[in-house]
PDB file of C-alpha atoms in Angstrom:
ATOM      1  CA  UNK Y   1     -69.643   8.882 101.008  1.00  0.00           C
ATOM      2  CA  UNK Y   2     -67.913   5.738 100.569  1.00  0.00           C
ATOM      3  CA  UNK Y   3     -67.764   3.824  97.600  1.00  0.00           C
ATOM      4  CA  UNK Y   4     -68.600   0.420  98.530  1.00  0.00           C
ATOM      5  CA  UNK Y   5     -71.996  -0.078 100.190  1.00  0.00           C
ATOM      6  CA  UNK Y   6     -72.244  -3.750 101.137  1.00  0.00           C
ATOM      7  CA  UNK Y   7     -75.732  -3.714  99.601  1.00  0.00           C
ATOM      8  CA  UNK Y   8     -75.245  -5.883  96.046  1.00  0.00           C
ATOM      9  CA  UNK Y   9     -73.128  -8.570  98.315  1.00  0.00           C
ATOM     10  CA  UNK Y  10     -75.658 -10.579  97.885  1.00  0.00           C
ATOM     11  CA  UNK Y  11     -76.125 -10.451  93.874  1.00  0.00           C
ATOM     12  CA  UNK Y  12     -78.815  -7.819  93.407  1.00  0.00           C
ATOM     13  CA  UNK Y  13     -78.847  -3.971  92.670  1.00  0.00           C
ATOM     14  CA  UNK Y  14     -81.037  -1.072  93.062  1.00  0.00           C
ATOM     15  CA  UNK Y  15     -82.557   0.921  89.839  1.00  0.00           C
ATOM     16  CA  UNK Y  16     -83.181   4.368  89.848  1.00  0.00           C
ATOM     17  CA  UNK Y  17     -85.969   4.733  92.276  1.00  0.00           C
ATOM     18  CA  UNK Y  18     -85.044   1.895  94.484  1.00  0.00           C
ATOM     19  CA  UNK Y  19     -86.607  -1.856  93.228  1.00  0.00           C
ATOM     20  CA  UNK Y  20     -83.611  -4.059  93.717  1.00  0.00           C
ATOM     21  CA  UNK Y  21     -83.343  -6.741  90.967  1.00  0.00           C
ATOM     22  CA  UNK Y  22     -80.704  -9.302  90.582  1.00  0.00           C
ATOM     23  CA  UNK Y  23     -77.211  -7.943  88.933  1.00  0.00           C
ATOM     24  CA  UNK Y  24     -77.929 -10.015  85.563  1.00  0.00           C
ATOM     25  CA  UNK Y  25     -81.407  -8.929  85.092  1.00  0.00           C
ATOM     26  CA  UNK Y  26     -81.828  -7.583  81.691  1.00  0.00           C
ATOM     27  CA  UNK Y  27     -82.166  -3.565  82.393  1.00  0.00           C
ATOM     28  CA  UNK Y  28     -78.552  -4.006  84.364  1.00  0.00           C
ATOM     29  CA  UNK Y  29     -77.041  -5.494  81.310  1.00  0.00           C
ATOM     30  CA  UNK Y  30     -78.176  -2.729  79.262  1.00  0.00           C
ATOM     31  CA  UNK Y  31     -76.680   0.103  81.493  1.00  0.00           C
ATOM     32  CA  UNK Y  32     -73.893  -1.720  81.824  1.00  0.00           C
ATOM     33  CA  UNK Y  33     -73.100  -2.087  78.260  1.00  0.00           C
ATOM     34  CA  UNK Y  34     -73.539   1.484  77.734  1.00  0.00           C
ATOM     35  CA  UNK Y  35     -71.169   1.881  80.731  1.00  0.00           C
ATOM     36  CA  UNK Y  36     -68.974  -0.264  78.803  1.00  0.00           C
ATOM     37  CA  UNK Y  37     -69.351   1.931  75.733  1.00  0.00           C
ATOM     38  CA  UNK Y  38     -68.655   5.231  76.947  1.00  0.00           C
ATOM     39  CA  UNK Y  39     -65.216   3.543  78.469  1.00  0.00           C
ATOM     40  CA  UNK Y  40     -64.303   2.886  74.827  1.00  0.00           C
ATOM     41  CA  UNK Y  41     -64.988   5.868  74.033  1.00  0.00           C
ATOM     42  CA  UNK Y  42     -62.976   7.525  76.246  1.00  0.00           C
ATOM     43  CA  UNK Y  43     -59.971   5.284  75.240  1.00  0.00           C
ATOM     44  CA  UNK Y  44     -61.003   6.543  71.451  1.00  0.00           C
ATOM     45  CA  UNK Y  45     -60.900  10.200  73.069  1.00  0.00           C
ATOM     46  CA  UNK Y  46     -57.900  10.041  74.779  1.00  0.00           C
ATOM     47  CA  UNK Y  47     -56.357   8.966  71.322  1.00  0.00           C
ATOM     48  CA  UNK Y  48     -54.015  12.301  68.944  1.00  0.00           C
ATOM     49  CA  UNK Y  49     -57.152  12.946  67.117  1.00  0.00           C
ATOM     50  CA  UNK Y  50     -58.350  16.058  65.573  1.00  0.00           C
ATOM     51  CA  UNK Y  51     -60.003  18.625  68.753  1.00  0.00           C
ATOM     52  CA  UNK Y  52     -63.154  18.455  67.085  1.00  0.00           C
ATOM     53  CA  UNK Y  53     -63.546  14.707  66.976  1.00  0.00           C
ATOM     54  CA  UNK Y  54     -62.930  14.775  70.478  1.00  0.00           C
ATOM     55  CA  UNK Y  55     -65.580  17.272  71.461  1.00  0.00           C
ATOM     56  CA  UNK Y  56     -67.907  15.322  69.744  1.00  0.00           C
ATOM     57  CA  UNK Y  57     -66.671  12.585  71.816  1.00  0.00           C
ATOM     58  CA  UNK Y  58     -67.041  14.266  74.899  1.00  0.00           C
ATOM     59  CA  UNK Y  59     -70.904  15.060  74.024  1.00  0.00           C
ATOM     60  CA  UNK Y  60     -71.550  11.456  72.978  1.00  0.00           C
ATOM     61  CA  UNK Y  61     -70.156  10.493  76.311  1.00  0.00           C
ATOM     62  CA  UNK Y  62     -72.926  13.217  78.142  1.00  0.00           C
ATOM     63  CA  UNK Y  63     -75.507  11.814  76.362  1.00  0.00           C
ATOM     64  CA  UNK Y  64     -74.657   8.014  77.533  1.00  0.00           C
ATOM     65  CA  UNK Y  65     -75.311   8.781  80.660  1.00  0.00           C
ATOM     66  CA  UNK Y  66     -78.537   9.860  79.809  1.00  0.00           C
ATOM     67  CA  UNK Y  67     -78.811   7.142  78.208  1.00  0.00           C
ATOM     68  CA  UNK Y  68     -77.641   4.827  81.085  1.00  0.00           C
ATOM     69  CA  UNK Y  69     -79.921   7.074  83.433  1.00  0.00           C
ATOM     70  CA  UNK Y  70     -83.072   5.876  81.375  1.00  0.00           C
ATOM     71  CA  UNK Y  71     -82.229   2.211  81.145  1.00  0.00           C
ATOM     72  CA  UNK Y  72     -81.387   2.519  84.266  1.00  0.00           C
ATOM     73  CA  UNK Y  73     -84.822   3.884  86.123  1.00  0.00           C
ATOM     74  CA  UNK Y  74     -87.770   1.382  86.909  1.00  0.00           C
ATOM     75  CA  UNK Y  75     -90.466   2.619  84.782  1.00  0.00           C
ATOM     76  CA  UNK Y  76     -92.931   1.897  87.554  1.00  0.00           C
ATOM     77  CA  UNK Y  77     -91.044   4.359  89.863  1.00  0.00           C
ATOM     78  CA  UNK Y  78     -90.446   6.706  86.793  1.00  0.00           C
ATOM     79  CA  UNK Y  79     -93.189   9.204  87.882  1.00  0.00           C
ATOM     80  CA  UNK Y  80     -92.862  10.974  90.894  1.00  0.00           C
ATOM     81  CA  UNK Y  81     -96.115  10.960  93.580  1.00  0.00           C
ATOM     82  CA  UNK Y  82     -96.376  14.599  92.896  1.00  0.00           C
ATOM     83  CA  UNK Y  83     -96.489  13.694  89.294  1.00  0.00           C
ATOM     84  CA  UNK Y  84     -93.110  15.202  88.257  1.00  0.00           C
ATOM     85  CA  UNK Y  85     -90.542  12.464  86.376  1.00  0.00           C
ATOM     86  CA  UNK Y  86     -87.479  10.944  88.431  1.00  0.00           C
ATOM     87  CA  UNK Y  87     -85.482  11.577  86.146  1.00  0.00           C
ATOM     88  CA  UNK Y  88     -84.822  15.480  86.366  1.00  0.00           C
ATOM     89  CA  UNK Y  89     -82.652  15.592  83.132  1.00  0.00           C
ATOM     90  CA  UNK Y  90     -83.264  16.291  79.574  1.00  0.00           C
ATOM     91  CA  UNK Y  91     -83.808  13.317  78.013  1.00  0.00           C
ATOM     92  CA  UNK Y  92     -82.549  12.545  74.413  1.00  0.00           C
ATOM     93  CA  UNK Y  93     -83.801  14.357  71.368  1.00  0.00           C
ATOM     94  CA  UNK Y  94     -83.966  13.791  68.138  1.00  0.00           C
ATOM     95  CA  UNK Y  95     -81.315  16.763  67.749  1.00  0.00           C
ATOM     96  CA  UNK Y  96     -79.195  14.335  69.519  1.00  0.00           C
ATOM     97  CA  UNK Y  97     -79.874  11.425  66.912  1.00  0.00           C
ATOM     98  CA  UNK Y  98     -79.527  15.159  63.939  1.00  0.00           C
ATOM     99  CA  UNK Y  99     -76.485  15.630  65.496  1.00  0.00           C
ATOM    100  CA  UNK Y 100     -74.728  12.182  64.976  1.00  0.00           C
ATOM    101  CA  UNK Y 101     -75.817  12.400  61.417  1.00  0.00           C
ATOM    102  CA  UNK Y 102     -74.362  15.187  60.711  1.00  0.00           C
ATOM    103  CA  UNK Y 103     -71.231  14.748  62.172  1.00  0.00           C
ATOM    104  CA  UNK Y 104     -71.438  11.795  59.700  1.00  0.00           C
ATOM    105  CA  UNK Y 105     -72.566  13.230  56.686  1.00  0.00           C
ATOM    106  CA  UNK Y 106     -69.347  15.947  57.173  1.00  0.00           C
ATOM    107  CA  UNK Y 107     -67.427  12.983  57.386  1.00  0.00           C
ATOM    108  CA  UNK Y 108     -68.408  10.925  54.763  1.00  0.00           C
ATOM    109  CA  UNK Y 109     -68.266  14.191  52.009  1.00  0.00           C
ATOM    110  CA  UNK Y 110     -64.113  13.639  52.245  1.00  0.00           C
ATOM    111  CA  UNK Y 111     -64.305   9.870  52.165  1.00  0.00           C
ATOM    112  CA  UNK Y 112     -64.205   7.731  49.026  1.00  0.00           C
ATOM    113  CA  UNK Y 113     -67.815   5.372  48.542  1.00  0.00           C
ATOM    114  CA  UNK Y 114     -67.723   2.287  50.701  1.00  0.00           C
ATOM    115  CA  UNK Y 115     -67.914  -0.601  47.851  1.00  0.00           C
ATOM    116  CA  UNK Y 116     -67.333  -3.759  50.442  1.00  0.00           C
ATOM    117  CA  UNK Y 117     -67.142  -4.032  54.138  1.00  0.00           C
ATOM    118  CA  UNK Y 118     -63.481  -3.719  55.677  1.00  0.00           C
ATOM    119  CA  UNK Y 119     -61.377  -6.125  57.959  1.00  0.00           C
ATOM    120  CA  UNK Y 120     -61.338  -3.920  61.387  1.00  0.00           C
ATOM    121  CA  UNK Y 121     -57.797  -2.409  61.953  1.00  0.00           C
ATOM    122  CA  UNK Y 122     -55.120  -0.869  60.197  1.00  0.00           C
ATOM    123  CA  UNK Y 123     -54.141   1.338  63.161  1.00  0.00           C
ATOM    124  CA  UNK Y 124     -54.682   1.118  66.820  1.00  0.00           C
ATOM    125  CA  UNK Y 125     -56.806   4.547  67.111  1.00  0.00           C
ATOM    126  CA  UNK Y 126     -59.423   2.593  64.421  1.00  0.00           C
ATOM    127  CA  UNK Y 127     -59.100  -0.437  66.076  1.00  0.00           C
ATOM    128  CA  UNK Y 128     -60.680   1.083  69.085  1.00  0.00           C
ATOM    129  CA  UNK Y 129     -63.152   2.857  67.452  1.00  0.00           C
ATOM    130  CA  UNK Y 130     -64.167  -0.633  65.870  1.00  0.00           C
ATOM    131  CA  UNK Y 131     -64.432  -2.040  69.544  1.00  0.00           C
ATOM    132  CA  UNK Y 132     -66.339   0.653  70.614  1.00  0.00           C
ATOM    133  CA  UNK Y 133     -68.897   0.235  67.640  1.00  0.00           C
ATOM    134  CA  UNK Y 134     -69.514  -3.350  68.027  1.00  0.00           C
ATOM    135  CA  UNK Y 135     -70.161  -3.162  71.961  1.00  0.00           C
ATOM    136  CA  UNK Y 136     -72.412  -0.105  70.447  1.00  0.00           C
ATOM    137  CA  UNK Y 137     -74.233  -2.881  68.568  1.00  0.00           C
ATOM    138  CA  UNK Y 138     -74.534  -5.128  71.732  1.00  0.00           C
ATOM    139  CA  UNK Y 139     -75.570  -2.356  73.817  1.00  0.00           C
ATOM    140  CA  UNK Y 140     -78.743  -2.206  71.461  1.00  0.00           C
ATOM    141  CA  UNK Y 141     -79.146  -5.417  70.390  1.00  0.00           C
ATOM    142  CA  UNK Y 142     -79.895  -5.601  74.888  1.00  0.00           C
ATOM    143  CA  UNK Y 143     -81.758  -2.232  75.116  1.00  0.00           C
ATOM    144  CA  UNK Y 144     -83.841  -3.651  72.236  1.00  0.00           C
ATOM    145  CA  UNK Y 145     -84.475  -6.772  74.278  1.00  0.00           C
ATOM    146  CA  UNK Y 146     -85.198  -4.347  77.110  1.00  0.00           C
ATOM    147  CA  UNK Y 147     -87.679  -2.017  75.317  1.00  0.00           C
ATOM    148  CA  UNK Y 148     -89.242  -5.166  74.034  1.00  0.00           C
ATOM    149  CA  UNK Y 149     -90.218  -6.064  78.001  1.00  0.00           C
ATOM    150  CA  UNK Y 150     -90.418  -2.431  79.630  1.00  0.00           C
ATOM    151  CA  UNK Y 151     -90.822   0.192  77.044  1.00  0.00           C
ATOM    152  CA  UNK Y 152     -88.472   3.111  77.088  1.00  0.00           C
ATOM    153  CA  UNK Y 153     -88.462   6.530  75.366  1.00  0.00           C
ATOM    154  CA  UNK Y 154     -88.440   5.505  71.488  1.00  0.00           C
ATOM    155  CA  UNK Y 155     -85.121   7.188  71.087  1.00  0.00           C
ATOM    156  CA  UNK Y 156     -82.624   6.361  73.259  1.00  0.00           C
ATOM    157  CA  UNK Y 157     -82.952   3.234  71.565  1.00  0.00           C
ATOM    158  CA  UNK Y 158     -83.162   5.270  67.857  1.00  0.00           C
ATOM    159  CA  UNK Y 159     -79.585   7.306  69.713  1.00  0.00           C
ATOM    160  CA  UNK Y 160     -78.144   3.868  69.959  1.00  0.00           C
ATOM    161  CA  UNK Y 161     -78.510   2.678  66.537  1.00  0.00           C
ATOM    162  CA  UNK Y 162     -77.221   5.999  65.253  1.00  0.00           C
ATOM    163  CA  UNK Y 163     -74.502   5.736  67.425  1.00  0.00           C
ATOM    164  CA  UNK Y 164     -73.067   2.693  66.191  1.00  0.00           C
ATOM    165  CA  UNK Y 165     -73.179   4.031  62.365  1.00  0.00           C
ATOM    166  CA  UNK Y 166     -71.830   7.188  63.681  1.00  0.00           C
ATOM    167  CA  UNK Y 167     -68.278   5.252  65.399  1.00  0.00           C
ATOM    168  CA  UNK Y 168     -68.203   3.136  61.612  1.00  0.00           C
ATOM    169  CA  UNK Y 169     -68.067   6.398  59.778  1.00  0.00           C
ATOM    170  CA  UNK Y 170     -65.898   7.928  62.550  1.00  0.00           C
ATOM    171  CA  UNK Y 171     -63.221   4.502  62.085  1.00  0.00           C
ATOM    172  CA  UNK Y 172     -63.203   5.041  58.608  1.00  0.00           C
ATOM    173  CA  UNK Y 173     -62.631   8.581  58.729  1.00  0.00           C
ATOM    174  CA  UNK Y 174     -59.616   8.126  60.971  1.00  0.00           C
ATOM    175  CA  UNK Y 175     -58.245   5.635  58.745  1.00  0.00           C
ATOM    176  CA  UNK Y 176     -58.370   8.004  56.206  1.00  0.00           C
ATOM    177  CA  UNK Y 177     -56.643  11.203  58.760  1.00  0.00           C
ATOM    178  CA  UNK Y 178     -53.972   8.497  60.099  1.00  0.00           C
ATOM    179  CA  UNK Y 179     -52.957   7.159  56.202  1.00  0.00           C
ATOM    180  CA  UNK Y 180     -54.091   3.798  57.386  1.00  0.00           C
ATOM    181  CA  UNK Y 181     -54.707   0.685  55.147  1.00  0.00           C
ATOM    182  CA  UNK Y 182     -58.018   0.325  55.207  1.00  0.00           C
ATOM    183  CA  UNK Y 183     -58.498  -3.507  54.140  1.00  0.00           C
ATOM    184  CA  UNK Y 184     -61.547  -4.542  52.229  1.00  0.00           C
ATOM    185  CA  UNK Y 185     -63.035  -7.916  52.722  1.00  0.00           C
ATOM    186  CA  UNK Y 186     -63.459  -9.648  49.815  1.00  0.00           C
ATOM    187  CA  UNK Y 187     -64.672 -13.122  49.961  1.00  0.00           C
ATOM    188  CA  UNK Y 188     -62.897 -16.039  48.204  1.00  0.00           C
ATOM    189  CA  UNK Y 189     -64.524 -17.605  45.693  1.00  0.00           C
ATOM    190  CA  UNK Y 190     -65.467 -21.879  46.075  1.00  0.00           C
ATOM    191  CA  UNK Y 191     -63.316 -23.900  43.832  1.00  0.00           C
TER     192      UNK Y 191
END
């Protein structure tokens, strides 16, 4: 099978299930953001962090293609003729959105309270991790947009959102594992 098809020459795609729709239409934007996530993430991955951070990682990066499987099927071609879904995967779960908590709460138990926001950086591991978080944040703020046109399964979008708190916690806890400055931003007062 060869890579290049010749079929999106002309500007257009084909969802999962075949419509073709033009390559800026709003559901290719979304699966391409999360596409653009779980590259981040990879990058964060393929940072000299702790195993287990990495396995969580790794399962984060399973579930976005889940996630970029359901943004990316037409929900009118989402149900099969003999009634059976497309999409022959499991889809996400809220143990999926209880598993990113989690992972946070164990992180946040060995990190001091967060009292104002911080200035991204510090180190280049949390500097990716911020990256990743806010195209997190633009991946929903699009699936959002796109659930507000052609619902989708409540959460994937929920996964999202919990996914962007869970790569804030996950920065801070590296800068905190690497020694790193982590910089509060506090704003200067008007004279």
């Amino acid at each position: 099978m060869k890579v290049y098809t010749k079929t999106g020459d002309k500007g257009t795609t084909a969802l999962f299930g075949g419509t073709r729709v033009p390559k800026h239409h709003i559901r290719i934007e979304s699966y391409g953001t999360v596409d653009e996530l779980n590259s981040y993430i990879g990058l964060i991955r393929d940072q000299n962090i702790d195993q287990l951070y990495k396995n969580t990682l790794m399962e984060i990066q399973d579930r976005l293609f889940t996630v970029g499987a359901i943004l990316a099927t037409d929900p009118e071609k989402a149900t099969l003729k003999n009634g059976k879904q497309r999409l022959n995967i499991p889809k996400i779960s809220t143990e999926d959105i209880e598993r990113l908590e989690k992972e946070m709460d164990l992180m946040e138990d060995s990190l001091p309270p967060m009292t104002h926001f911080v200035l991204p950086g510090g180190h280049q591991t949390v500097s990716f991790c911020h990256i990743a978080r806010t195209v997190c944040r633009r991946a929903e703020r699009l699936a959002s947009h796109l659930n507000d046109i052609e619902p989708f399964q409540p959460e994937t979008l929920m996964y999202i959102n919990r996914l962007s708190d869970y790569l804030f916690v996950l920065a801070r806890k590296l800068s905190h594992d690497l020694n790193a400055e982590e910089i509060k931003w506090i704003p200067k007062k008007d004279s």
